[in-house]
Tab-separated table of C-alpha atoms in Angstrom:
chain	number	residue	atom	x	y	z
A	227	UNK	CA	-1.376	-7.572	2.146
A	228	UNK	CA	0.475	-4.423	0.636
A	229	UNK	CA	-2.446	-1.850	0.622
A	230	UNK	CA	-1.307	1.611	-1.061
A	231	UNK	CA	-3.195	5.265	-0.223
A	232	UNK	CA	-1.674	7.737	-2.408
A	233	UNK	CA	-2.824	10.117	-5.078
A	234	UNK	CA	-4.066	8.389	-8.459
A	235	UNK	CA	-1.336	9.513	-10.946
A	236	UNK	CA	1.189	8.268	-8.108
A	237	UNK	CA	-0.502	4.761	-8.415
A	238	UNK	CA	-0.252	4.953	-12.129
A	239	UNK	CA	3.521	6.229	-12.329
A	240	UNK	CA	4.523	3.307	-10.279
A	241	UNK	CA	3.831	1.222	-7.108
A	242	UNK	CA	5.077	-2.112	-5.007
A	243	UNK	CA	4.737	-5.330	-6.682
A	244	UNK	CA	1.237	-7.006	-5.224
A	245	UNK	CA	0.125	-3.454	-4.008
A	246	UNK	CA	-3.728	-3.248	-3.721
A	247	UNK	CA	-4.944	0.522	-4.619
A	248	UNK	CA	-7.482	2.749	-2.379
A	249	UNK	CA	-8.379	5.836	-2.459
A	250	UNK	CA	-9.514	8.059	0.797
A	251	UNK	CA	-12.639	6.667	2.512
A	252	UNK	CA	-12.170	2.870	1.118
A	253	UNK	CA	-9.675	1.881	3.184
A	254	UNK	CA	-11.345	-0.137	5.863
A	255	UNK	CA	-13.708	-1.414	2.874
A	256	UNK	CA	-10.694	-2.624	1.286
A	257	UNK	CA	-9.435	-4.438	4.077
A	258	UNK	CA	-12.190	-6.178	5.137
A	259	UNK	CA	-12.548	-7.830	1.965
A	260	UNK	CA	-8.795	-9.101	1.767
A	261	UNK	CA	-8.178	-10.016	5.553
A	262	UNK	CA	-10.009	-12.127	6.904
A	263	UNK	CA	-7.864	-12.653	10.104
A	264	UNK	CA	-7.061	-9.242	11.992
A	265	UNK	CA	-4.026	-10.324	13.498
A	266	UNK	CA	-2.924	-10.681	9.903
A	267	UNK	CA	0.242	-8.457	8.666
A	268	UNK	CA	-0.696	-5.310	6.739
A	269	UNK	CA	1.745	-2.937	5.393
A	270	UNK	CA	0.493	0.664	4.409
A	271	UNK	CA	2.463	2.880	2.464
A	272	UNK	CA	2.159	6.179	0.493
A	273	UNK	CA	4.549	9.162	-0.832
A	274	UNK	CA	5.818	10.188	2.717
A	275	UNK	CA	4.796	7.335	5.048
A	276	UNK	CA	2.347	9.388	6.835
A	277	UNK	CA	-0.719	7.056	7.642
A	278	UNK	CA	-3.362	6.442	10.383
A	279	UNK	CA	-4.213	2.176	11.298
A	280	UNK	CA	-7.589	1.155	12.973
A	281	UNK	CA	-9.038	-2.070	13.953
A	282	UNK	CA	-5.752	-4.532	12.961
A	283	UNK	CA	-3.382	-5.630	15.220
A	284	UNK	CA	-0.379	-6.513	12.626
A	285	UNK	CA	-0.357	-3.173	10.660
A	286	UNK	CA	3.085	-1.850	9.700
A	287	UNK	CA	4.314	1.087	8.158
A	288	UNK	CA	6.782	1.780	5.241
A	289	UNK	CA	9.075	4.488	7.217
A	290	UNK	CA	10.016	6.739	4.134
A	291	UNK	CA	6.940	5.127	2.090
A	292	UNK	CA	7.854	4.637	-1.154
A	293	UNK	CA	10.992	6.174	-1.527
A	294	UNK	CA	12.966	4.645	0.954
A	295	UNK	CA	11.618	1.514	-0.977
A	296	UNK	CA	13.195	2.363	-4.373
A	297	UNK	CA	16.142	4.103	-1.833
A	298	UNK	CA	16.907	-0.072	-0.524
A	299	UNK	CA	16.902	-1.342	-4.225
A	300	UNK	CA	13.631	-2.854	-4.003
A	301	UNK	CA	11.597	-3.838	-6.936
A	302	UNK	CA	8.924	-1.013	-8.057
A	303	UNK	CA	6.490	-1.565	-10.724
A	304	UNK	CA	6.804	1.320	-13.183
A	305	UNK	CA	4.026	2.275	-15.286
A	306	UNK	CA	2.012	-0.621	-14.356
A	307	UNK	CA	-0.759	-1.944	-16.617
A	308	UNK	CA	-4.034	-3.298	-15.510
A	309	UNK	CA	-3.935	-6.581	-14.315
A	310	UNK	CA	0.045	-6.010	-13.873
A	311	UNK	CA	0.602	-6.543	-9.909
C-alpha cells in the first residue's frame, strides 16, 4: 500500500502510481481499511519525507518523498483524473 499525506493541490498536480490520498487526521482510518495484516509493507510519502508511523510493523519511508522519486526516473502520475491510479 502506497498511502500519500500531502497538501491537496500537491495530490492533484501529481502523485505515485497506486497512491491512496489522506488528509491529516485520516491516516490510521485509512489504513485500517486497506491492511488487514499489520506486518504488511506500507510506504508513506509526502513533499519532504517528513512523516510519523504508529501501530505497523512494515512501514517505510520515501527518503526525499516525492522528489527523489521523480529524481530516480520513476513513473509519476501528472495531473491525475479521478479514478486514474
Amino acid at each position: 500500500m502506497v498511502v500519500v499525506r500531502r497538501e491537496p493541490y500537491e495530490w492533484n498536480e501529481e502523485r505515485l502510481p497506486y497512491a491512496k490520498y489522506t488528509g491529516r487526521g485520516y491516516l490510521e482510518k485509512l489504513v485500517d481499511s486497506q491492511v488487514t495484516n499489520p506486518s504488511d509493507d506500507i510506504l508513506l510519502y509526502c513533499s519532504n519525507g517528513n512523516l510519523a508511523a504508529n501501530g505497523y510493523k512494515n512501514v517505510k519511508y520515501l527518503a526525499g518523498g516525492i522528489s527523489a522519486w521523480k529524481n530516480a526516473k520513476l513513473e509519476v502520475k501528472r495531473n491525475p483524473k479521478v479514478g486514474d491510479y
